mmCIF file with all atom_site columns, C-alpha atoms in Angstrom:
data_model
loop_
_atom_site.group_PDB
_atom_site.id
_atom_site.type_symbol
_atom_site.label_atom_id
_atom_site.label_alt_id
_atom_site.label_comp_id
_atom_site.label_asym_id
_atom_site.label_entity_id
_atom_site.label_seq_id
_atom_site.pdbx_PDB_ins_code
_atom_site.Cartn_x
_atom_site.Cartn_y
_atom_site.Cartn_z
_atom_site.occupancy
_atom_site.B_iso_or_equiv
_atom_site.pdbx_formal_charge
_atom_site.auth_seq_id
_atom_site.auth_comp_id
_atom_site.auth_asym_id
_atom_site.auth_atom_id
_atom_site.pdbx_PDB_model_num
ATOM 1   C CA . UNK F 1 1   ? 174.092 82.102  201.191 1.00 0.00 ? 43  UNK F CA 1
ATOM 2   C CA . UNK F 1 2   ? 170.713 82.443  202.853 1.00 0.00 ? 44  UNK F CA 1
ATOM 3   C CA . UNK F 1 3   ? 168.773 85.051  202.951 1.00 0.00 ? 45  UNK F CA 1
ATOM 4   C CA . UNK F 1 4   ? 167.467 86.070  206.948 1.00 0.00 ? 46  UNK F CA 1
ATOM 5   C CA . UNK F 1 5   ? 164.387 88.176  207.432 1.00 0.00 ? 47  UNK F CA 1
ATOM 6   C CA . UNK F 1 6   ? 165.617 91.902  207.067 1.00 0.00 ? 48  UNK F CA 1
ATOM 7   C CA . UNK F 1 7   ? 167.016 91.245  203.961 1.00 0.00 ? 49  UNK F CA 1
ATOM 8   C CA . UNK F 1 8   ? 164.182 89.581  202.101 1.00 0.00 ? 50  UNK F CA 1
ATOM 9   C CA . UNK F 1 9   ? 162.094 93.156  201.610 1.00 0.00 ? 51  UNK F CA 1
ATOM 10  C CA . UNK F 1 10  ? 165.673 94.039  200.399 1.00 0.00 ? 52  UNK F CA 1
ATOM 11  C CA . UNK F 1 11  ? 166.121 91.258  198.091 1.00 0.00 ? 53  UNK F CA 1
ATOM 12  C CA . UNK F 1 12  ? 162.219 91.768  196.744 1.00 0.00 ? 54  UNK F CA 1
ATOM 13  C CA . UNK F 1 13  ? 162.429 95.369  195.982 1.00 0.00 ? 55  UNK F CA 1
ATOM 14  C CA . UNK F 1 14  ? 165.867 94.427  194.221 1.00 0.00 ? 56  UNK F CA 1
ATOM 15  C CA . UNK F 1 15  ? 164.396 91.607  192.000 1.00 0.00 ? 57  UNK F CA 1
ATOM 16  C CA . UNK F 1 16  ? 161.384 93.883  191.240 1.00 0.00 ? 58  UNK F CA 1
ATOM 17  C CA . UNK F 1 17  ? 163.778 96.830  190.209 1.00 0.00 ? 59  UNK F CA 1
ATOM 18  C CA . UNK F 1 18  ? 166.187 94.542  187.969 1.00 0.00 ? 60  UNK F CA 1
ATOM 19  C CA . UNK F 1 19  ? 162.899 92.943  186.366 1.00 0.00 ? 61  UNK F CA 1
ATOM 20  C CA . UNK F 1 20  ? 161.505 96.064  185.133 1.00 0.00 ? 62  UNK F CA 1
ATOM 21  C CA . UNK F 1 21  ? 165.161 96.918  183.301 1.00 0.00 ? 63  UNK F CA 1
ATOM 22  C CA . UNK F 1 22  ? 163.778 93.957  180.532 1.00 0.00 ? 64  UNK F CA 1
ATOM 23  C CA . UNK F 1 23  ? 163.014 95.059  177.340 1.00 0.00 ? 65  UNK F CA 1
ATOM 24  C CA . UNK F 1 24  ? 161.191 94.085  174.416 1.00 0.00 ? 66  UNK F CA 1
ATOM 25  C CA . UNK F 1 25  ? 162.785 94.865  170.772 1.00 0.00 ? 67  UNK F CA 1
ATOM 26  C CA . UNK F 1 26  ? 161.413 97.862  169.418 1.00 0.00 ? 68  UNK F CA 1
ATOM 27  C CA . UNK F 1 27  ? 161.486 96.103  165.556 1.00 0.00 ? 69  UNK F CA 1
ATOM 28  C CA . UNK F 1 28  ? 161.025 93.056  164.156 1.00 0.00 ? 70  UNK F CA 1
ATOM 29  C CA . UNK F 1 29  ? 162.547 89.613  165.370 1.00 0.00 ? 71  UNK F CA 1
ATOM 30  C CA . UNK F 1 30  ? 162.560 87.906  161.934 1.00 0.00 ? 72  UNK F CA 1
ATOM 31  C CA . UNK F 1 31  ? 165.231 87.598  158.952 1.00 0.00 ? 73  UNK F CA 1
ATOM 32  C CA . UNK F 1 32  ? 163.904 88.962  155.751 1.00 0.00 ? 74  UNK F CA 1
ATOM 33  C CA . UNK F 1 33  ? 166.609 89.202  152.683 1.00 0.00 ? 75  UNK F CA 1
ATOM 34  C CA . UNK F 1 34  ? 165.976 91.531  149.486 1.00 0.00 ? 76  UNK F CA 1
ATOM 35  C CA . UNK F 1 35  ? 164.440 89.334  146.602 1.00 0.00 ? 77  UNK F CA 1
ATOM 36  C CA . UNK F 1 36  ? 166.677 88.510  143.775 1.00 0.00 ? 78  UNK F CA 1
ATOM 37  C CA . UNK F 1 37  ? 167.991 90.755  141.702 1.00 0.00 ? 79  UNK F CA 1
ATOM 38  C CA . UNK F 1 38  ? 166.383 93.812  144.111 1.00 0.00 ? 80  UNK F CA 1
ATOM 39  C CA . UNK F 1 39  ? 168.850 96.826  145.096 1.00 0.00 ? 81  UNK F CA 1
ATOM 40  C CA . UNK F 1 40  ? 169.357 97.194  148.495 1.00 0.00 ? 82  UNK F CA 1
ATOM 41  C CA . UNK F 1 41  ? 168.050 100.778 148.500 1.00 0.00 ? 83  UNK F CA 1
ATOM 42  C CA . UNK F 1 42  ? 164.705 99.816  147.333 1.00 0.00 ? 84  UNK F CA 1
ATOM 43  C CA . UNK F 1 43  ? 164.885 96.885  150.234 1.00 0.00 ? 85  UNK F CA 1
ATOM 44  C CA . UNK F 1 44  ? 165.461 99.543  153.311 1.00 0.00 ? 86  UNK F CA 1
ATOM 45  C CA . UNK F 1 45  ? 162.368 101.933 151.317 1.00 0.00 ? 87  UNK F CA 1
ATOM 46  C CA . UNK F 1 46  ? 160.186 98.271  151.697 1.00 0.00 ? 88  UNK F CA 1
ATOM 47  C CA . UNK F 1 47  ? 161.383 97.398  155.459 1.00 0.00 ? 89  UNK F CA 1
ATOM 48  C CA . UNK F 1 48  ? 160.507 100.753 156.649 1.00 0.00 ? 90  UNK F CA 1
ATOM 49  C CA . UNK F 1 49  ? 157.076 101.000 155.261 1.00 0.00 ? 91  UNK F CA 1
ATOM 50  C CA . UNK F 1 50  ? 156.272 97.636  156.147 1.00 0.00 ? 92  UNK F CA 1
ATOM 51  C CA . UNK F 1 51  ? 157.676 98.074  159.730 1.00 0.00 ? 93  UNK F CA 1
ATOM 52  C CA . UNK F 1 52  ? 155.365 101.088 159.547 1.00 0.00 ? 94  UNK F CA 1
ATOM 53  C CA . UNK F 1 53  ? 152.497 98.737  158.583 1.00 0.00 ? 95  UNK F CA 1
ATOM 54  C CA . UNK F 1 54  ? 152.791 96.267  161.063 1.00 0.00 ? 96  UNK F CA 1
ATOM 55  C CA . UNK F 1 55  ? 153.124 98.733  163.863 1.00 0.00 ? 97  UNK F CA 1
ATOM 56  C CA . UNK F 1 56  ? 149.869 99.420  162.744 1.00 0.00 ? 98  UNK F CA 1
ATOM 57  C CA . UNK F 1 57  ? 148.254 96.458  162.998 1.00 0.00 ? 99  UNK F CA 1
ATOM 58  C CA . UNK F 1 58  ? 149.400 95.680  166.403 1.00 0.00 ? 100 UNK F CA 1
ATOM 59  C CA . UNK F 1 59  ? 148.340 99.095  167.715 1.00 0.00 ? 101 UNK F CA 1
ATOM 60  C CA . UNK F 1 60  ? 150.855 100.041 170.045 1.00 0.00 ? 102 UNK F CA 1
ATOM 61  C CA . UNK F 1 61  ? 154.956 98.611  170.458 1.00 0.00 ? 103 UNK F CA 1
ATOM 62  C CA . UNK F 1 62  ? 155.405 95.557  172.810 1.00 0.00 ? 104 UNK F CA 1
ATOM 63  C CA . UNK F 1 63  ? 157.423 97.102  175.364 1.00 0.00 ? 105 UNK F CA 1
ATOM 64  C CA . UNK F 1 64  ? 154.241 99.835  176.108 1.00 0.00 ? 106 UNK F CA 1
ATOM 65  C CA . UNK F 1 65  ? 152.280 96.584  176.165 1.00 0.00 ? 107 UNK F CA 1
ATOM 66  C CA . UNK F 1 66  ? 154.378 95.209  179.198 1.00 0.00 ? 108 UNK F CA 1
ATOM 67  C CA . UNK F 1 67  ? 154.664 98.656  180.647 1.00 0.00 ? 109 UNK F CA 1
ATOM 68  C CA . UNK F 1 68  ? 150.860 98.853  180.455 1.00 0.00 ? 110 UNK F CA 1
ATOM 69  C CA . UNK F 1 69  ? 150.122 95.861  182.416 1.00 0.00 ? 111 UNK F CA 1
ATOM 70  C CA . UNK F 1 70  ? 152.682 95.943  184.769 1.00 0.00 ? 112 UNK F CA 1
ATOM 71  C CA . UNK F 1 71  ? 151.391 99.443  186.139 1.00 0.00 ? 113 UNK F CA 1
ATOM 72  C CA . UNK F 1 72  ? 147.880 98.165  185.903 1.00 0.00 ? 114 UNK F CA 1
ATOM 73  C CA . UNK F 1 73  ? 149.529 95.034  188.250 1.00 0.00 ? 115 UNK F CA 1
ATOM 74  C CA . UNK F 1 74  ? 150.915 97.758  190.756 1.00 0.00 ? 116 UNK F CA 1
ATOM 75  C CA . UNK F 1 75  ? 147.728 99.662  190.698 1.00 0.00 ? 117 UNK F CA 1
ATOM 76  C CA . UNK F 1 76  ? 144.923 96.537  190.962 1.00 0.00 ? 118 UNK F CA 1
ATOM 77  C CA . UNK F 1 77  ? 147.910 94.985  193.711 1.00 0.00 ? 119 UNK F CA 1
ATOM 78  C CA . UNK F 1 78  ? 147.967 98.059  195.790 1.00 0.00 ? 120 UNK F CA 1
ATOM 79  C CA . UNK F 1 79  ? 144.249 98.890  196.240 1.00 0.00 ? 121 UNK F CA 1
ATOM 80  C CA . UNK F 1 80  ? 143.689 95.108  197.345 1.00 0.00 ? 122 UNK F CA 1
ATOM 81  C CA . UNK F 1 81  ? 146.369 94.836  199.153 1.00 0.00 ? 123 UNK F CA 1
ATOM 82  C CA . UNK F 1 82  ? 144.955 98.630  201.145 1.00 0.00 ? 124 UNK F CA 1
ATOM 83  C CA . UNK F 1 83  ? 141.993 96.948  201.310 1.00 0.00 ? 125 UNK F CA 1
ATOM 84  C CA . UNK F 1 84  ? 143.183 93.473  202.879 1.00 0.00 ? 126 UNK F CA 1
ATOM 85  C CA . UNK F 1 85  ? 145.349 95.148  205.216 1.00 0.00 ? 127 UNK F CA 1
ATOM 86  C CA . UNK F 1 86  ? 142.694 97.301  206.375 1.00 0.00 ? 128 UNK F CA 1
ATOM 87  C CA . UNK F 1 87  ? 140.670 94.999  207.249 1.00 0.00 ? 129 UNK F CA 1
ATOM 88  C CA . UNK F 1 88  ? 143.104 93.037  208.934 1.00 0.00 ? 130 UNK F CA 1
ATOM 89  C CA . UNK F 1 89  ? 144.159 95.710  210.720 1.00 0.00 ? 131 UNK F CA 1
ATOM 90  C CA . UNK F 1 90  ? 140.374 96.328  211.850 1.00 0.00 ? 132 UNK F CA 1
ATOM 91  C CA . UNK F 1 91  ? 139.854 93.481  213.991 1.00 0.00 ? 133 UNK F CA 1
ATOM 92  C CA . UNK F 1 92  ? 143.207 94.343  216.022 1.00 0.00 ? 134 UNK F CA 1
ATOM 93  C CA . UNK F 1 93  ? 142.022 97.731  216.368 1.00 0.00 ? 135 UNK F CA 1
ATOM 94  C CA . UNK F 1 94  ? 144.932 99.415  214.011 1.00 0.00 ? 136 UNK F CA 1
ATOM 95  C CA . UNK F 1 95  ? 143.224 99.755  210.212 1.00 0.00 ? 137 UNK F CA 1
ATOM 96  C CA . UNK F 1 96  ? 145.220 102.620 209.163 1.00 0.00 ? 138 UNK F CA 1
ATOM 97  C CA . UNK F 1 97  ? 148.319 100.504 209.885 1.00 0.00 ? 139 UNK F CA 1
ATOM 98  C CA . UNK F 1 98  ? 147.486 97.346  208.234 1.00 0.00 ? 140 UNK F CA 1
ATOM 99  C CA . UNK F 1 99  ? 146.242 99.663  205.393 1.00 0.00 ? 141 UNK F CA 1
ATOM 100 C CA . UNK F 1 100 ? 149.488 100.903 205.043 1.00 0.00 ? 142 UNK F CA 1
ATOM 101 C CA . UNK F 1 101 ? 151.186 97.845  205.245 1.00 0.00 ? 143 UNK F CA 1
ATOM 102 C CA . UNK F 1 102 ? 148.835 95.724  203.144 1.00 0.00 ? 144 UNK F CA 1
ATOM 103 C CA . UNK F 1 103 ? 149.492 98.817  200.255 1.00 0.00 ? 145 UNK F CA 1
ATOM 104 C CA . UNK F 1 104 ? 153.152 98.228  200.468 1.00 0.00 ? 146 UNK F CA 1
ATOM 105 C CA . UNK F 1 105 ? 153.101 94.334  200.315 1.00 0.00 ? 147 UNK F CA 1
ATOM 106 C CA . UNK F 1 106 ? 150.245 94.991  197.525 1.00 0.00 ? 148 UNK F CA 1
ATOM 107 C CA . UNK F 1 107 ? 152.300 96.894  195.991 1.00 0.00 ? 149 UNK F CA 1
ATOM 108 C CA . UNK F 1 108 ? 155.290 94.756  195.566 1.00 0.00 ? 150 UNK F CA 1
ATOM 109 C CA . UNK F 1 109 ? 153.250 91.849  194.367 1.00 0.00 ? 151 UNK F CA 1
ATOM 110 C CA . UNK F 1 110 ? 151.015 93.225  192.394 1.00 0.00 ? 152 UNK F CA 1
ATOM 111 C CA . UNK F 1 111 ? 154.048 94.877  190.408 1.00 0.00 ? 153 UNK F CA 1
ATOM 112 C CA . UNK F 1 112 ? 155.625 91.679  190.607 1.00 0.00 ? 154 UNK F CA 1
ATOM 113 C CA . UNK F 1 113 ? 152.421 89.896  189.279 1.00 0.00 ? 155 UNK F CA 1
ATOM 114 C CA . UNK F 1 114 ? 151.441 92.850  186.487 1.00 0.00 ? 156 UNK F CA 1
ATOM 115 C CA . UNK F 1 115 ? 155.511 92.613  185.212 1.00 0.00 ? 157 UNK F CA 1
ATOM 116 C CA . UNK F 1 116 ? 155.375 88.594  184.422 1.00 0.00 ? 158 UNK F CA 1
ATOM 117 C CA . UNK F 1 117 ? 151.737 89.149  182.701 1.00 0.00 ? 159 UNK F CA 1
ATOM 118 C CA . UNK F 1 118 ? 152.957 92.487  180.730 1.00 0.00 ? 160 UNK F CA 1
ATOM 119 C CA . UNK F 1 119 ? 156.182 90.457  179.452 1.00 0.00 ? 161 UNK F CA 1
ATOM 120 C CA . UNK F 1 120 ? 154.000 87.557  178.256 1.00 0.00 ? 162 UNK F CA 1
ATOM 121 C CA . UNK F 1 121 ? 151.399 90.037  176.705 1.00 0.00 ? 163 UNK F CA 1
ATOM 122 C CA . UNK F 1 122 ? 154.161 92.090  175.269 1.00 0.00 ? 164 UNK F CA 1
ATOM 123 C CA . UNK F 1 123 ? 155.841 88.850  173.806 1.00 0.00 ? 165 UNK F CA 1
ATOM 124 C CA . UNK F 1 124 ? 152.818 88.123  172.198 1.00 0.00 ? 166 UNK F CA 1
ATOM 125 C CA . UNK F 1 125 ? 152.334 91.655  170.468 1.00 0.00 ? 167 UNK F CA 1
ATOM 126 C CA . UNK F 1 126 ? 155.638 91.438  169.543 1.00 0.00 ? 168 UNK F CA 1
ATOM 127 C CA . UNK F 1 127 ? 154.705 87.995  167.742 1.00 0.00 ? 169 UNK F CA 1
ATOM 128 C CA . UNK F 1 128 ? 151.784 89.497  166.086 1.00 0.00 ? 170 UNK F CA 1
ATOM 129 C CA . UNK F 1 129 ? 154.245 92.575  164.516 1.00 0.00 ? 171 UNK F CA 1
ATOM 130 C CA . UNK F 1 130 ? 156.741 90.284  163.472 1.00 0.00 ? 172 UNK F CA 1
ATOM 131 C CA . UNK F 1 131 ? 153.614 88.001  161.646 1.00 0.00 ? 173 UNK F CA 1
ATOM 132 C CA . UNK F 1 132 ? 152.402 91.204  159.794 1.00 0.00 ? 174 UNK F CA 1
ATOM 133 C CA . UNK F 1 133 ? 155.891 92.154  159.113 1.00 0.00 ? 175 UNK F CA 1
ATOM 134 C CA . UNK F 1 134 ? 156.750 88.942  157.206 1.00 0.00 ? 176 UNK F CA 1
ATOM 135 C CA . UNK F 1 135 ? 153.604 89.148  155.283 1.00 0.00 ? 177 UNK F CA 1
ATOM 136 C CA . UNK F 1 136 ? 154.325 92.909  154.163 1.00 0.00 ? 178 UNK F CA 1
ATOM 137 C CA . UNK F 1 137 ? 158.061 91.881  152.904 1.00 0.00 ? 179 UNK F CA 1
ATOM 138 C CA . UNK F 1 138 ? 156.999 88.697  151.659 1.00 0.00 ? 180 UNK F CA 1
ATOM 139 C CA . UNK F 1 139 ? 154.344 90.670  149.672 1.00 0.00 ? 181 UNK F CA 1
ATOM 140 C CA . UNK F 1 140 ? 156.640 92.936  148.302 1.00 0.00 ? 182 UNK F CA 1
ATOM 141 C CA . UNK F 1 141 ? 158.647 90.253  146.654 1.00 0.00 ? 183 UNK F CA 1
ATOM 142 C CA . UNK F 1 142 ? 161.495 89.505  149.542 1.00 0.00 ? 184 UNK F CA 1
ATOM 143 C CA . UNK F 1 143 ? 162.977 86.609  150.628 1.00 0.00 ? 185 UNK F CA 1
ATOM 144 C CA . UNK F 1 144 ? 161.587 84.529  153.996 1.00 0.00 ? 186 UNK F CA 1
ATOM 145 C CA . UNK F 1 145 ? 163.858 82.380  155.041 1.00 0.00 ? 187 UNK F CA 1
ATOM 146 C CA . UNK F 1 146 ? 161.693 79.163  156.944 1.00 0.00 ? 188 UNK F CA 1
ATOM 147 C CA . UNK F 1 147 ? 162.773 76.326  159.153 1.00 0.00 ? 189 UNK F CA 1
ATOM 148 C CA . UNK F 1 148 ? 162.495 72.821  157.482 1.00 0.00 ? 190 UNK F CA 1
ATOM 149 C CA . UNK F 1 149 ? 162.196 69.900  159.690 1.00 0.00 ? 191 UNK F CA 1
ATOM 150 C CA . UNK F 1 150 ? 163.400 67.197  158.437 1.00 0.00 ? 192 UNK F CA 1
ATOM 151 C CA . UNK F 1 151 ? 162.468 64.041  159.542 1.00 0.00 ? 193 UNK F CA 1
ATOM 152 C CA . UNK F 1 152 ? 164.335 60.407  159.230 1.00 0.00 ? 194 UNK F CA 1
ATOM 153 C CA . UNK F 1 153 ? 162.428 57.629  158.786 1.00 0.00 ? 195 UNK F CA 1
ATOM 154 C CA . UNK F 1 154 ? 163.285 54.658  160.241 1.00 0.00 ? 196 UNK F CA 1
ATOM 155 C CA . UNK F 1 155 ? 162.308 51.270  158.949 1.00 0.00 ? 197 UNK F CA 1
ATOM 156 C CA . UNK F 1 156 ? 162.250 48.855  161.577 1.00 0.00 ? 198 UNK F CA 1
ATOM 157 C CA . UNK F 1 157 ? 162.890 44.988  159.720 1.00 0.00 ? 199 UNK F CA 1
ATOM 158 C CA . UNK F 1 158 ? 162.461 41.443  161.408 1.00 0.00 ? 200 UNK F CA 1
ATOM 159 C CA . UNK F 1 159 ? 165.963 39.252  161.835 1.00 0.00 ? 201 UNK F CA 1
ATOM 160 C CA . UNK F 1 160 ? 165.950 37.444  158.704 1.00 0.00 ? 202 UNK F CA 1
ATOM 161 C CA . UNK F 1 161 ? 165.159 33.350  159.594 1.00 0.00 ? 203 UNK F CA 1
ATOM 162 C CA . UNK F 1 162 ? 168.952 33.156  159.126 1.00 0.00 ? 204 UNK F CA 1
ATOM 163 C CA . UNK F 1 163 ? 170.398 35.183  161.847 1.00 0.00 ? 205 UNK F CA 1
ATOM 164 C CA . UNK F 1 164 ? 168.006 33.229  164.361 1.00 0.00 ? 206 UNK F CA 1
ATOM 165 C CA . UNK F 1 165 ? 170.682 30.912  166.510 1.00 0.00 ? 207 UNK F CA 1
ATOM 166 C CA . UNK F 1 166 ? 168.538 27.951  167.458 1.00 0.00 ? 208 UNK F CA 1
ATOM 167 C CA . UNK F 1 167 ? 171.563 27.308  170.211 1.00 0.00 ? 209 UNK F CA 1
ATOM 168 C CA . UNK F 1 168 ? 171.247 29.191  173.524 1.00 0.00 ? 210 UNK F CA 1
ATOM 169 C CA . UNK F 1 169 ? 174.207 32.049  173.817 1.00 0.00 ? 211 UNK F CA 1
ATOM 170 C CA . UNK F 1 170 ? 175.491 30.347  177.362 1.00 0.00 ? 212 UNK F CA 1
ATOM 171 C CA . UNK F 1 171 ? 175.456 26.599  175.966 1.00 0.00 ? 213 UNK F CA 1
ATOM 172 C CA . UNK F 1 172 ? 179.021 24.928  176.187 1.00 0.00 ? 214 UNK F CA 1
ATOM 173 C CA . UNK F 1 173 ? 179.618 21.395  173.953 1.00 0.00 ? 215 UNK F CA 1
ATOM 174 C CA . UNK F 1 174 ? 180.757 18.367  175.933 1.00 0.00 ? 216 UNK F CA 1
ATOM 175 C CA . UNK F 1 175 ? 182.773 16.215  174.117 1.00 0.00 ? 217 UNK F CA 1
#
């Protein structure tokens, strides 16, 4: 299926609507399990003040991180774009029209542009919360499960003087 000219605004507006509908968690991304011996009670008291903690020390949640940004994107995309498209539309004698038109197409890619930079920043916030949230329940004597990588090591031996065949593979005996 190809997509011909009148649908492509269509399509852009589309993939800029369902883009915006991606969300960050609102909590943290990482496994922590109550210490030994540690009622569960006491565990929920320690995840909620150290979830309280580490929003904190990020600021503000990841999601208004990538909210920020992408309206800055729309904002920063629509005034160049104004700007471009008037003077575009300057040296054919129509400004106000290629004002208008470089604001829309501004618009769309700026939003476009601020939404891929706000999800990267917002990741990243959301990295830093789940790093402070670790140290707060690790601190508090809970259990953080790591990865191990484990690695094989491979010993790589010479043929023994043995297993050398002195006789080519494709040689045939006459007799």
């Amino acid at each position: 299926m190809f997509i011909t000219w009148p649908q492509r605004p269509l399509a852009l507006v589309a993939l800029l609507v369902l883009s915006g509908c991606a969300t960050l968690p609102s909590g943290p991304t990482v496994l922590v399990l109550p210490g030994q011996g540690k009622p569960f009670e006491q565990f929920q008291v320690e995840d909620a003040i150290c979830r309280q903690w580490a929003g904190k020390q990020v600021g503000m949640s990841a999601q208004d991180v990538a909210n920020q940004n992408t309206a800055k994107g729309a904002i920063v995309g629509t005034a160049i774009g104004a700007g471009a498209g008037a003077l575009i539309g300057s040296a054919s004698g129509e400004a106000g029209a290629g004002a208008a038109i470089g604001a829309g197409s501004g618009l769309l890619v700026g939003t476009a542009t601020g939404s891929g930079a706000g999800q990267q920043y917002g990741w990243q916030s959301q990295q830093q919360y789940d790093y402070a949230y670790v140290q707060c329940m690790y601190a508090k004597g809970n259990q953080v499960p790591t990865q191990v990588h484990q690695y094989r090591i491979r010993r790589i031996t010479s043929p023994s003087p043995k297993s050398i065949n002195p006789v080519p593979p494709d040689y045939v005996p006459t007799r």
